[in-house]
């Protein structure tokens, strides 16, 4: 248990500093070890962190796959919310980014069914994290991304600003910076280049 908890804590820090290969090795080892030893809470966390890693590196299919596995484990076992609630906004974020990536790179427009699923994931993330402000900002960013994808720029802008404000208030600079980056991209696409550049 202790070895896997240490692997996961170290991997999370490595992800946020860009040492993705080392983080992936630690998390793959932790997924295997926790599954083999039936340490389900750490297995759930390992899958969640691995999903987060793939989200950060733009491998959205793998991110969704691992985060769905983590959510399934969480719901089956009824673990305490913190720190596991982060898997819900990360799953919503990964799924929305997967749809956006398919549109931008392959010209594949999301189907009505995919949009419905994205709405459900975002709604669930917002609902589950409403009282957990450190995770709520990620849910806001994911939902803003969905609004941007579906052409609802004003709603997207409102949620990006709210998420950035929450992250900033908590001193979560990494999360605030990601929010600003995505918000800036939406502003740039809307032709508001100076505001985009500032963000």
mmCIF file of C-alpha atoms in Angstrom:
data_model
loop_
_atom_site.group_PDB
_atom_site.id
_atom_site.type_symbol
_atom_site.label_atom_id
_atom_site.label_comp_id
_atom_site.label_asym_id
_atom_site.label_seq_id
_atom_site.Cartn_x
_atom_site.Cartn_y
_atom_site.Cartn_z
ATOM 1 C CA UNK A 1 0.000 0.000 0.000
ATOM 2 C CA UNK A 2 2.706 2.461 1.025
ATOM 3 C CA UNK A 3 4.849 1.732 -2.025
ATOM 4 C CA UNK A 4 1.937 2.350 -4.393
ATOM 5 C CA UNK A 5 0.791 5.475 -2.558
ATOM 6 C CA UNK A 6 4.334 6.839 -2.901
ATOM 7 C CA UNK A 7 4.474 5.944 -6.621
ATOM 8 C CA UNK A 8 1.215 7.765 -7.223
ATOM 9 C CA UNK A 9 2.139 10.896 -5.273
ATOM 10 C CA UNK A 10 5.454 11.136 -7.084
ATOM 11 C CA UNK A 11 3.831 10.459 -10.466
ATOM 12 C CA UNK A 12 1.307 13.265 -9.917
ATOM 13 C CA UNK A 13 4.138 15.730 -9.302
ATOM 14 C CA UNK A 14 6.040 14.431 -12.334
ATOM 15 C CA UNK A 15 2.988 14.962 -14.552
ATOM 16 C CA UNK A 16 2.662 18.579 -13.501
ATOM 17 C CA UNK A 17 6.352 19.192 -14.187
ATOM 18 C CA UNK A 18 6.291 17.482 -17.596
ATOM 19 C CA UNK A 19 8.254 14.295 -16.787
ATOM 20 C CA UNK A 20 5.616 12.187 -18.516
ATOM 21 C CA UNK A 21 7.604 9.044 -19.330
ATOM 22 C CA UNK A 22 8.757 8.508 -15.744
ATOM 23 C CA UNK A 23 5.252 9.219 -14.452
ATOM 24 C CA UNK A 24 3.762 6.697 -16.881
ATOM 25 C CA UNK A 25 6.190 3.975 -15.757
ATOM 26 C CA UNK A 26 5.314 4.567 -12.095
ATOM 27 C CA UNK A 27 1.577 4.561 -12.777
ATOM 28 C CA UNK A 28 1.619 1.465 -14.988
ATOM 29 C CA UNK A 29 3.500 -0.347 -12.215
ATOM 30 C CA UNK A 30 0.991 0.926 -9.658
ATOM 31 C CA UNK A 31 -2.034 -0.161 -11.742
ATOM 32 C CA UNK A 32 -0.575 -3.679 -12.045
ATOM 33 C CA UNK A 33 0.448 -3.936 -8.373
ATOM 34 C CA UNK A 34 -2.781 -2.582 -6.906
ATOM 35 C CA UNK A 35 -4.909 -4.816 -9.140
ATOM 36 C CA UNK A 36 -2.803 -7.880 -8.288
ATOM 37 C CA UNK A 37 -2.960 -7.126 -4.543
ATOM 38 C CA UNK A 38 -6.625 -6.058 -4.612
ATOM 39 C CA UNK A 39 -5.949 -2.589 -3.147
ATOM 40 C CA UNK A 40 -8.977 -1.090 -4.844
ATOM 41 C CA UNK A 41 -8.792 2.490 -3.592
ATOM 42 C CA UNK A 42 -5.227 2.813 -4.888
ATOM 43 C CA UNK A 43 -6.152 0.972 -8.090
ATOM 44 C CA UNK A 44 -8.915 3.535 -8.605
ATOM 45 C CA UNK A 45 -6.450 6.378 -8.012
ATOM 46 C CA UNK A 46 -3.782 4.833 -10.266
ATOM 47 C CA UNK A 47 -6.244 4.542 -13.165
ATOM 48 C CA UNK A 48 -7.368 8.117 -12.513
ATOM 49 C CA UNK A 49 -3.828 9.495 -12.500
ATOM 50 C CA UNK A 50 -2.959 7.493 -15.618
ATOM 51 C CA UNK A 51 -6.029 9.002 -17.294
ATOM 52 C CA UNK A 52 -4.868 12.454 -16.182
ATOM 53 C CA UNK A 53 -1.426 11.768 -17.650
ATOM 54 C CA UNK A 54 -2.936 10.815 -21.014
ATOM 55 C CA UNK A 55 -5.188 13.880 -20.854
ATOM 56 C CA UNK A 56 -2.160 16.111 -20.323
ATOM 57 C CA UNK A 57 -0.273 14.492 -23.209
ATOM 58 C CA UNK A 58 -3.151 14.658 -25.682
ATOM 59 C CA UNK A 59 -3.865 10.914 -25.827
ATOM 60 C CA UNK A 60 -7.561 11.412 -25.257
ATOM 61 C CA UNK A 61 -8.807 7.912 -26.164
ATOM 62 C CA UNK A 62 -6.510 6.366 -23.565
ATOM 63 C CA UNK A 63 -7.402 9.107 -21.077
ATOM 64 C CA UNK A 64 -11.114 8.371 -21.426
ATOM 65 C CA UNK A 65 -10.509 4.609 -21.175
ATOM 66 C CA UNK A 66 -8.519 4.869 -17.922
ATOM 67 C CA UNK A 67 -10.763 7.490 -16.349
ATOM 68 C CA UNK A 68 -13.874 5.430 -17.130
ATOM 69 C CA UNK A 69 -12.190 2.455 -15.428
ATOM 70 C CA UNK A 70 -11.456 4.662 -12.408
ATOM 71 C CA UNK A 71 -15.039 5.993 -12.240
ATOM 72 C CA UNK A 72 -16.440 2.454 -12.518
ATOM 73 C CA UNK A 73 -14.218 1.313 -9.625
ATOM 74 C CA UNK A 74 -15.177 4.374 -7.545
ATOM 75 C CA UNK A 75 -18.921 3.850 -8.029
ATOM 76 C CA UNK A 76 -18.678 0.128 -7.315
ATOM 77 C CA UNK A 77 -16.762 0.597 -4.050
ATOM 78 C CA UNK A 78 -18.266 3.793 -2.578
ATOM 79 C CA UNK A 79 -14.941 5.358 -1.584
ATOM 80 C CA UNK A 80 -14.713 8.656 0.290
ATOM 81 C CA UNK A 81 -14.865 11.598 -2.150
ATOM 82 C CA UNK A 82 -11.587 13.418 -1.665
ATOM 83 C CA UNK A 83 -9.150 12.920 -3.416
ATOM 84 C CA UNK A 84 -11.067 10.740 -5.887
ATOM 85 C CA UNK A 85 -13.620 13.317 -7.053
ATOM 86 C CA UNK A 86 -11.070 14.709 -9.492
ATOM 87 C CA UNK A 87 -11.716 11.718 -11.788
ATOM 88 C CA UNK A 88 -15.168 13.077 -12.752
ATOM 89 C CA UNK A 89 -14.034 16.462 -14.132
ATOM 90 C CA UNK A 90 -10.970 14.855 -15.724
ATOM 91 C CA UNK A 91 -13.187 12.326 -17.512
ATOM 92 C CA UNK A 92 -15.493 15.101 -18.753
ATOM 93 C CA UNK A 93 -12.486 17.152 -19.883
ATOM 94 C CA UNK A 94 -10.877 14.189 -21.679
ATOM 95 C CA UNK A 95 -14.107 13.259 -23.464
ATOM 96 C CA UNK A 96 -14.756 16.839 -24.649
ATOM 97 C CA UNK A 97 -11.142 17.172 -25.818
ATOM 98 C CA UNK A 98 -11.429 13.853 -27.655
ATOM 99 C CA UNK A 99 -14.443 15.186 -29.570
ATOM 100 C CA UNK A 100 -12.673 18.490 -30.283
ATOM 101 C CA UNK A 101 -9.534 16.690 -31.417
ATOM 102 C CA UNK A 102 -11.518 14.476 -33.805
ATOM 103 C CA UNK A 103 -13.127 17.592 -35.303
ATOM 104 C CA UNK A 104 -9.899 19.587 -35.639
ATOM 105 C CA UNK A 105 -7.615 16.813 -36.908
ATOM 106 C CA UNK A 106 -9.948 14.572 -38.890
ATOM 107 C CA UNK A 107 -12.959 16.794 -39.558
ATOM 108 C CA UNK A 108 -15.225 14.326 -37.725
ATOM 109 C CA UNK A 109 -18.148 16.257 -36.249
ATOM 110 C CA UNK A 110 -19.481 14.925 -32.934
ATOM 111 C CA UNK A 111 -22.744 12.996 -33.220
ATOM 112 C CA UNK A 112 -25.836 13.939 -31.222
ATOM 113 C CA UNK A 113 -25.200 10.865 -29.056
ATOM 114 C CA UNK A 114 -21.616 11.980 -28.314
ATOM 115 C CA UNK A 115 -22.772 15.503 -27.421
ATOM 116 C CA UNK A 116 -25.411 14.035 -25.085
ATOM 117 C CA UNK A 117 -22.753 11.894 -23.396
ATOM 118 C CA UNK A 118 -20.440 14.914 -23.051
ATOM 119 C CA UNK A 119 -23.283 16.925 -21.477
ATOM 120 C CA UNK A 120 -23.981 14.112 -19.019
ATOM 121 C CA UNK A 121 -20.305 13.827 -18.065
ATOM 122 C CA UNK A 122 -19.965 17.590 -17.601
ATOM 123 C CA UNK A 123 -23.208 17.833 -15.625
ATOM 124 C CA UNK A 124 -22.130 14.960 -13.398
ATOM 125 C CA UNK A 125 -18.697 16.531 -12.858
ATOM 126 C CA UNK A 126 -20.254 19.881 -11.901
ATOM 127 C CA UNK A 127 -22.751 18.232 -9.561
ATOM 128 C CA UNK A 128 -20.218 15.999 -7.805
ATOM 129 C CA UNK A 129 -17.602 18.727 -7.322
ATOM 130 C CA UNK A 130 -19.869 21.707 -6.495
ATOM 131 C CA UNK A 131 -18.817 21.675 -2.826
ATOM 132 C CA UNK A 132 -15.177 20.761 -3.600
ATOM 133 C CA UNK A 133 -13.873 23.996 -5.086
ATOM 134 C CA UNK A 134 -10.401 22.635 -5.918
ATOM 135 C CA UNK A 135 -12.018 20.107 -8.286
ATOM 136 C CA UNK A 136 -14.925 22.344 -9.335
ATOM 137 C CA UNK A 137 -12.674 24.644 -11.372
ATOM 138 C CA UNK A 138 -11.682 21.664 -13.558
ATOM 139 C CA UNK A 139 -15.360 20.774 -14.048
ATOM 140 C CA UNK A 140 -16.059 24.376 -15.079
ATOM 141 C CA UNK A 141 -13.207 24.262 -17.610
ATOM 142 C CA UNK A 142 -14.452 20.986 -19.093
ATOM 143 C CA UNK A 143 -17.994 22.353 -19.431
ATOM 144 C CA UNK A 144 -16.681 25.573 -20.955
ATOM 145 C CA UNK A 145 -14.829 23.425 -23.505
ATOM 146 C CA UNK A 146 -18.094 21.688 -24.407
ATOM 147 C CA UNK A 147 -19.868 25.024 -24.867
ATOM 148 C CA UNK A 148 -17.012 26.237 -27.069
ATOM 149 C CA UNK A 149 -17.186 23.036 -29.135
ATOM 150 C CA UNK A 150 -20.932 23.490 -29.696
ATOM 151 C CA UNK A 151 -20.608 27.171 -30.643
ATOM 152 C CA UNK A 152 -21.955 28.671 -27.406
ATOM 153 C CA UNK A 153 -19.061 31.089 -26.977
ATOM 154 C CA UNK A 154 -20.711 33.444 -24.454
ATOM 155 C CA UNK A 155 -21.491 30.559 -22.077
ATOM 156 C CA UNK A 156 -17.997 29.129 -22.601
ATOM 157 C CA UNK A 157 -16.441 32.492 -21.799
ATOM 158 C CA UNK A 158 -18.441 32.867 -18.574
ATOM 159 C CA UNK A 159 -17.400 29.413 -17.337
ATOM 160 C CA UNK A 160 -13.743 29.809 -18.325
ATOM 161 C CA UNK A 161 -13.581 33.067 -16.349
ATOM 162 C CA UNK A 162 -15.279 31.495 -13.329
ATOM 163 C CA UNK A 163 -12.938 28.475 -13.384
ATOM 164 C CA UNK A 164 -9.855 30.688 -13.721
ATOM 165 C CA UNK A 165 -11.065 32.830 -10.815
ATOM 166 C CA UNK A 166 -11.636 29.788 -8.574
ATOM 167 C CA UNK A 167 -8.229 28.319 -9.434
ATOM 168 C CA UNK A 168 -6.515 31.642 -8.814
ATOM 169 C CA UNK A 169 -8.264 32.101 -5.480
ATOM 170 C CA UNK A 170 -6.929 28.710 -4.341
ATOM 171 C CA UNK A 171 -3.428 29.364 -5.652
ATOM 172 C CA UNK A 172 -3.744 26.534 -8.190
ATOM 173 C CA UNK A 173 -1.535 28.234 -10.770
ATOM 174 C CA UNK A 174 -1.205 25.183 -13.008
ATOM 175 C CA UNK A 175 -4.982 24.774 -13.343
ATOM 176 C CA UNK A 176 -5.502 28.530 -13.811
ATOM 177 C CA UNK A 177 -2.855 28.586 -16.549
ATOM 178 C CA UNK A 178 -4.545 25.707 -18.393
ATOM 179 C CA UNK A 179 -7.862 27.551 -18.167
ATOM 180 C CA UNK A 180 -6.301 30.714 -19.582
ATOM 181 C CA UNK A 181 -4.668 28.772 -22.411
ATOM 182 C CA UNK A 182 -7.959 27.174 -23.466
ATOM 183 C CA UNK A 183 -9.885 30.429 -23.014
ATOM 184 C CA UNK A 184 -7.294 32.214 -25.139
ATOM 185 C CA UNK A 185 -7.748 29.658 -27.921
ATOM 186 C CA UNK A 186 -11.530 30.217 -27.897
ATOM 187 C CA UNK A 187 -11.048 34.005 -28.031
ATOM 188 C CA UNK A 188 -8.584 33.636 -30.900
ATOM 189 C CA UNK A 189 -11.052 31.499 -32.874
ATOM 190 C CA UNK A 190 -13.673 34.229 -32.290
ATOM 191 C CA UNK A 191 -11.318 36.846 -33.792
ATOM 192 C CA UNK A 192 -10.568 38.544 -30.459
ATOM 193 C CA UNK A 193 -6.820 38.243 -30.967
ATOM 194 C CA UNK A 194 -5.602 40.852 -28.447
ATOM 195 C CA UNK A 195 -7.633 39.338 -25.597
ATOM 196 C CA UNK A 196 -6.473 35.885 -26.669
ATOM 197 C CA UNK A 197 -2.855 37.032 -26.598
ATOM 198 C CA UNK A 198 -3.311 38.521 -23.107
ATOM 199 C CA UNK A 199 -4.688 35.239 -21.783
#
